[in-house]
mmCIF file of C-alpha atoms in Angstrom:
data_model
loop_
_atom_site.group_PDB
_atom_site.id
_atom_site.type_symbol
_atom_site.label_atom_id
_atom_site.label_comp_id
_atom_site.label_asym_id
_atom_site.label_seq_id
_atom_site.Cartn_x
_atom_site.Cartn_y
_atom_site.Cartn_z
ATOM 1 C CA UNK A 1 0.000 0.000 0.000
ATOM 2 C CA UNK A 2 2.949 2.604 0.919
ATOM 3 C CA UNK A 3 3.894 1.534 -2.663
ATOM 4 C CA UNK A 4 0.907 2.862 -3.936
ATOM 5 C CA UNK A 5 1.102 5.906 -2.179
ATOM 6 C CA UNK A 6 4.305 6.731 -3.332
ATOM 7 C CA UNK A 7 2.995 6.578 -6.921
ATOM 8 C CA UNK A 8 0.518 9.093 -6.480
ATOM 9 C CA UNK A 9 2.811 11.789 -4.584
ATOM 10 C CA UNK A 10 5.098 10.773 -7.932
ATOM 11 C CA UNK A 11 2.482 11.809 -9.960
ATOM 12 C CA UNK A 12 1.749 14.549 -7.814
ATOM 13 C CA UNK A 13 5.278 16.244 -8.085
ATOM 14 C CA UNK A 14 5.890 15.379 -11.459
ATOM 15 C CA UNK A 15 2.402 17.010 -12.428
ATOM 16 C CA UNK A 16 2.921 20.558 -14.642
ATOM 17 C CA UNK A 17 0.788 22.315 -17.094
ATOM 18 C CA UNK A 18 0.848 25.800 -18.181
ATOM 19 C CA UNK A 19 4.144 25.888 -15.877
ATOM 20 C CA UNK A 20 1.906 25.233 -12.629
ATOM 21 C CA UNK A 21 2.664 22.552 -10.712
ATOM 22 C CA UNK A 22 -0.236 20.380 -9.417
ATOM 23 C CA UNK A 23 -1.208 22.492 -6.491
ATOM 24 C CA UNK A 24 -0.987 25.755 -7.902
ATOM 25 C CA UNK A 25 -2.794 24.513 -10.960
ATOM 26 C CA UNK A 26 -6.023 23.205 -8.871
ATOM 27 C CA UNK A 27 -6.221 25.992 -7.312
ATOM 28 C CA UNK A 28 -6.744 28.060 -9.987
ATOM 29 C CA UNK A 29 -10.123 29.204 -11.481
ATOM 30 C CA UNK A 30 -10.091 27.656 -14.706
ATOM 31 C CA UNK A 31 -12.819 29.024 -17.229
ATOM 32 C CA UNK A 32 -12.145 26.848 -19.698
ATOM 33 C CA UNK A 33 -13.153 22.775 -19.886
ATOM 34 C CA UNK A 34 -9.276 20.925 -18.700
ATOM 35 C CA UNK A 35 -11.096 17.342 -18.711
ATOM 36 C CA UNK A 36 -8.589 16.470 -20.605
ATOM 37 C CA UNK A 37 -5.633 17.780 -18.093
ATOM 38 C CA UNK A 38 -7.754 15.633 -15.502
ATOM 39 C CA UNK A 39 -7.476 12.559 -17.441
ATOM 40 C CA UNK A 40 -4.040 13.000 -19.053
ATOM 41 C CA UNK A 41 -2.413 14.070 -16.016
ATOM 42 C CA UNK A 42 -4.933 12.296 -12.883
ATOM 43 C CA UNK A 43 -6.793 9.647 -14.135
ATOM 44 C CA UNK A 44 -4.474 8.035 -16.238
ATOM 45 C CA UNK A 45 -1.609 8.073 -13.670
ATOM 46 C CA UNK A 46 -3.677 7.094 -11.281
ATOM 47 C CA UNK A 47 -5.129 3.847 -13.118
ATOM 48 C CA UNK A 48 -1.761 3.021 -14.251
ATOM 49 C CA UNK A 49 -0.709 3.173 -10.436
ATOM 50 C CA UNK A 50 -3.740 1.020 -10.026
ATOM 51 C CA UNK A 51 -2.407 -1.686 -12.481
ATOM 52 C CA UNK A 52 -4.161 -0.816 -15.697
ATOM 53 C CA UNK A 53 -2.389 -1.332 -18.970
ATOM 54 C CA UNK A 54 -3.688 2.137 -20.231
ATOM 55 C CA UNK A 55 -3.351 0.786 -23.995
ATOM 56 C CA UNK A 56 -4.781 -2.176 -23.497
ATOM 57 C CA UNK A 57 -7.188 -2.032 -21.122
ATOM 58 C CA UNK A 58 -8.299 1.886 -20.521
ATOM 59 C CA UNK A 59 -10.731 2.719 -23.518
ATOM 60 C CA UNK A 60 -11.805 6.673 -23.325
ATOM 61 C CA UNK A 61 -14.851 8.138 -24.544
ATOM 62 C CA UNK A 62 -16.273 5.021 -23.827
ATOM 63 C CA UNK A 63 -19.806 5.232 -25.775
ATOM 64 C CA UNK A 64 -23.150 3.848 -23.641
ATOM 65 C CA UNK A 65 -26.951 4.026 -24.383
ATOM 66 C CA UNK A 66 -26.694 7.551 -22.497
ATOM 67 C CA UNK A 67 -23.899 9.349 -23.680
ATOM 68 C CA UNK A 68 -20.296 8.746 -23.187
ATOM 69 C CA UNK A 69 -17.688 7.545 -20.263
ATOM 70 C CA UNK A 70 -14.861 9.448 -20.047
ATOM 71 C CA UNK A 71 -12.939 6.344 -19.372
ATOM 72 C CA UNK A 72 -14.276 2.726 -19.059
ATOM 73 C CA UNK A 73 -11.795 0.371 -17.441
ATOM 74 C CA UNK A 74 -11.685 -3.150 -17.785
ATOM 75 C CA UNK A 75 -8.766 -6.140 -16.694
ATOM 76 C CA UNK A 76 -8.158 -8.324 -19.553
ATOM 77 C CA UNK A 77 -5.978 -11.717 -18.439
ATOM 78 C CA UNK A 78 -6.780 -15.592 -18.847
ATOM 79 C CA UNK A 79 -9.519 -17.514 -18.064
ATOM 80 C CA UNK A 80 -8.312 -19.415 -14.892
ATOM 81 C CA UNK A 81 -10.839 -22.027 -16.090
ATOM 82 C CA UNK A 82 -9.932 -22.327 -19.368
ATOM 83 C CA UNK A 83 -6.239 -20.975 -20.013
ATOM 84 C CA UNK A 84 -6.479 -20.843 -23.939
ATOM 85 C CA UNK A 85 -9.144 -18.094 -23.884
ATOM 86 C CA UNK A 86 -9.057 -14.179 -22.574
ATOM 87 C CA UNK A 87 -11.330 -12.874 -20.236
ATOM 88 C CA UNK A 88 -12.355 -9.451 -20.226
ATOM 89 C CA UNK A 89 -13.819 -8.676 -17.164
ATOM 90 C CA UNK A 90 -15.136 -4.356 -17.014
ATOM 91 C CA UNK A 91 -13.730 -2.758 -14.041
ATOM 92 C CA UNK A 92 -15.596 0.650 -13.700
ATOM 93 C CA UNK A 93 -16.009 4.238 -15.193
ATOM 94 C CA UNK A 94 -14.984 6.858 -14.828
ATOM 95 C CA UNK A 95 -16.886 10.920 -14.876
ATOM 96 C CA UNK A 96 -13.955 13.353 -15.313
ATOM 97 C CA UNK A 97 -14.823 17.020 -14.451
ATOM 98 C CA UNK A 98 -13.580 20.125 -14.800
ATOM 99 C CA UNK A 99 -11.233 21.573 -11.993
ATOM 100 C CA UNK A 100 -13.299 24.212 -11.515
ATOM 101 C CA UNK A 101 -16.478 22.019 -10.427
ATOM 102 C CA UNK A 102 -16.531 21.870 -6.926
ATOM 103 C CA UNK A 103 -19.929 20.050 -6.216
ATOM 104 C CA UNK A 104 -19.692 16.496 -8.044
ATOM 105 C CA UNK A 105 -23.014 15.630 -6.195
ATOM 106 C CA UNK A 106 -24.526 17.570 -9.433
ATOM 107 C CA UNK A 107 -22.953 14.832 -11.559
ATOM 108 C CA UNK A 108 -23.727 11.345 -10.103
ATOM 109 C CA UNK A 109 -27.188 11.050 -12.222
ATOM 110 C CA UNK A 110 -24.603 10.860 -15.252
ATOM 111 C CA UNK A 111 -22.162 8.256 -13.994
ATOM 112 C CA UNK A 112 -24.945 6.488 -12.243
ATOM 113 C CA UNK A 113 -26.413 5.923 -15.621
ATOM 114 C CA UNK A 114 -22.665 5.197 -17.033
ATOM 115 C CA UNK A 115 -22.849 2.304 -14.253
ATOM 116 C CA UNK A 116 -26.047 1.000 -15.271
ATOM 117 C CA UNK A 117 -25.372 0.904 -19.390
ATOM 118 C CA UNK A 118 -21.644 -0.479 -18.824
ATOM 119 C CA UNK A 119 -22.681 -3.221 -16.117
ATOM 120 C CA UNK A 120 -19.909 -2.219 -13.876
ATOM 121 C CA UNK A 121 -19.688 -2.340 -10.080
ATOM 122 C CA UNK A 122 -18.133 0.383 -9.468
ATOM 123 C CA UNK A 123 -17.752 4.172 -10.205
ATOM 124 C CA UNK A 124 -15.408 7.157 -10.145
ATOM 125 C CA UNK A 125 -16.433 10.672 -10.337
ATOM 126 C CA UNK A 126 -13.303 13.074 -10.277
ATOM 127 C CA UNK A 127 -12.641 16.740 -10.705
ATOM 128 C CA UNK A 128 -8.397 16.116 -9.516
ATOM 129 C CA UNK A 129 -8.869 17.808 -6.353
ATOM 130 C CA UNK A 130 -11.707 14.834 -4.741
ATOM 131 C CA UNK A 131 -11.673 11.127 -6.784
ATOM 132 C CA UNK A 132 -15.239 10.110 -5.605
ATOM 133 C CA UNK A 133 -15.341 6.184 -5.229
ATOM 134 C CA UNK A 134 -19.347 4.825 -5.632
ATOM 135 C CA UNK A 135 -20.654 1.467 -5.980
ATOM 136 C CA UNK A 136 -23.960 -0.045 -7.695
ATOM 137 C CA UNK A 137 -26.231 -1.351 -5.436
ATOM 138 C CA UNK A 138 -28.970 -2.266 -7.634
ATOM 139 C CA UNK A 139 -30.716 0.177 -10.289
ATOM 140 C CA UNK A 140 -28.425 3.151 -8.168
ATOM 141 C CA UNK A 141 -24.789 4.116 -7.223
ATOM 142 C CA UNK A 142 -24.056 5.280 -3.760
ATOM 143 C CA UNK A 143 -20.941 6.983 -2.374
ATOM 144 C CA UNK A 144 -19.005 4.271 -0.895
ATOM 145 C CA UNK A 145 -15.567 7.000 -0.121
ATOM 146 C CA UNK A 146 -13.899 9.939 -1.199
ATOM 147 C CA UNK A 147 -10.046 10.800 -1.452
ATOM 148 C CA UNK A 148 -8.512 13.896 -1.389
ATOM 149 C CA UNK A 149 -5.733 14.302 -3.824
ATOM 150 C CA UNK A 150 -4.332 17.500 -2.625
ATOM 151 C CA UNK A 151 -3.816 16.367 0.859
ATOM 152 C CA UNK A 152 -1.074 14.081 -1.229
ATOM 153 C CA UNK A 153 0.371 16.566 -3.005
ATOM 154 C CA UNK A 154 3.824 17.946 -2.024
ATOM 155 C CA UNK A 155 3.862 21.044 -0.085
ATOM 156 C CA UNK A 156 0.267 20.639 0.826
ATOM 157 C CA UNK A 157 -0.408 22.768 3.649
ATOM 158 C CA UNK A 158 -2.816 19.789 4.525
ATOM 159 C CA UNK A 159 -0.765 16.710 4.643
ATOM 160 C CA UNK A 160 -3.243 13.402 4.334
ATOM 161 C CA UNK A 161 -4.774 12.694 7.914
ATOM 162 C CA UNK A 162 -4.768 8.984 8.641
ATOM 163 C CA UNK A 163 -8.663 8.876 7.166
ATOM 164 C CA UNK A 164 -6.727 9.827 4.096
ATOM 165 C CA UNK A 165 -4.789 7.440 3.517
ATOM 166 C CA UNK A 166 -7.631 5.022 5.034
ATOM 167 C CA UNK A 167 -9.723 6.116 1.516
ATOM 168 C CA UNK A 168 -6.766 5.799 -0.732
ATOM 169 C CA UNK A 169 -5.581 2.051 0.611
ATOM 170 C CA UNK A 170 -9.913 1.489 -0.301
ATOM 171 C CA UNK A 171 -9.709 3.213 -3.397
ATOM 172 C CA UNK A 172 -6.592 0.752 -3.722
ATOM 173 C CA UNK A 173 -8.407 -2.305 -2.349
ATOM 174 C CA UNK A 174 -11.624 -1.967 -4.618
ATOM 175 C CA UNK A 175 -10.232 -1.002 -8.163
ATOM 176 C CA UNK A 176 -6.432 -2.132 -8.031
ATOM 177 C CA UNK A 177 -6.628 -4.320 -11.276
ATOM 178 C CA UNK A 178 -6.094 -7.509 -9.718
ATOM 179 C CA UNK A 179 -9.235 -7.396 -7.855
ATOM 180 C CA UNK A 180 -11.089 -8.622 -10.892
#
């Protein structure tokens, strides 16, 4: 789990655009729509921290009966009960936001009904300050945890709190690749 950890604060410090680094950058008021910072720079990292063969396995723009994913996951490896073939089992989606969206609440009709089209378990909502973990239970999603990135970011003035890295070693737990 420290391993894991360590990948994101990697991420973290190595994170620049429009010579920001992460901090500075997420704190900015952005005007403009920098989903794709969130995924290029967040998601991505943060799935391939997770396990994910991001050319293999990561599909973006994933199109469902109700619009599109921004990223639908899914861990591709043998069938244990027949090792000739390849199983493809889907992982989750994933709603990337703008960094300028503070209130993802808004947002969880449209990944619940990601959930729901893709048949997935599980969930992320993200705007790379909060990655919002939910999980299907039934016809809805419901917030299972939230992590927040910042507190993992180098010369946060909010260091992660042990509740902190509690959420992250979840987030961890529930999508790391090999869980499927």
């Amino acid at each position: 789990m420290d391993a894991f950890i360590d990948n994101i604060t990697v991420f973290l410090t190595d994170f620049h655009e429009n010579g920001s680094d992460y901090l500075t950058y997420i704190n900015k008021k952005v005007t403009h729509g920098d989903e794709a910072v969130v995924r290029q720079k967040l998601a991505e990292p943060l799935l391939a921290a997770l396990g994910y063969d991001l050319a293999k396995e990561v599909q973006p723009e994933e199109r469902t009966g109700s619009g599109s994913a921004d990223i639908y996951a899914r861990a591709i490896g043998t069938d244990p009960a027949n090792p000739q073939e390849t199983l493809i089992v889907p992982a989750c989606v994933w709603e990337l936001k703008r960094t300028g969206i503070r209130e993802l609440e808004e947002h969880e009709e449209q990944l619940q009904a990601y959930v729901l089209t893709k048949h997935v378990r599980y969930g992320v909502l993200t705007n790379g300050h909060e990655v919002r973990l939910y999980e299907r239970v039934g016809e809805r999603i419901e917030l299972s945890f939230a992590v927040n990135l910042t507190a993992f970011a180098p010369g946060s003035t909010a260091p992660a709190t042990a509740d902190e890295k509690m959420a992250l070693s979840g987030l961890y737990d529930v999508l790391h690749r090999d869980s499927f």
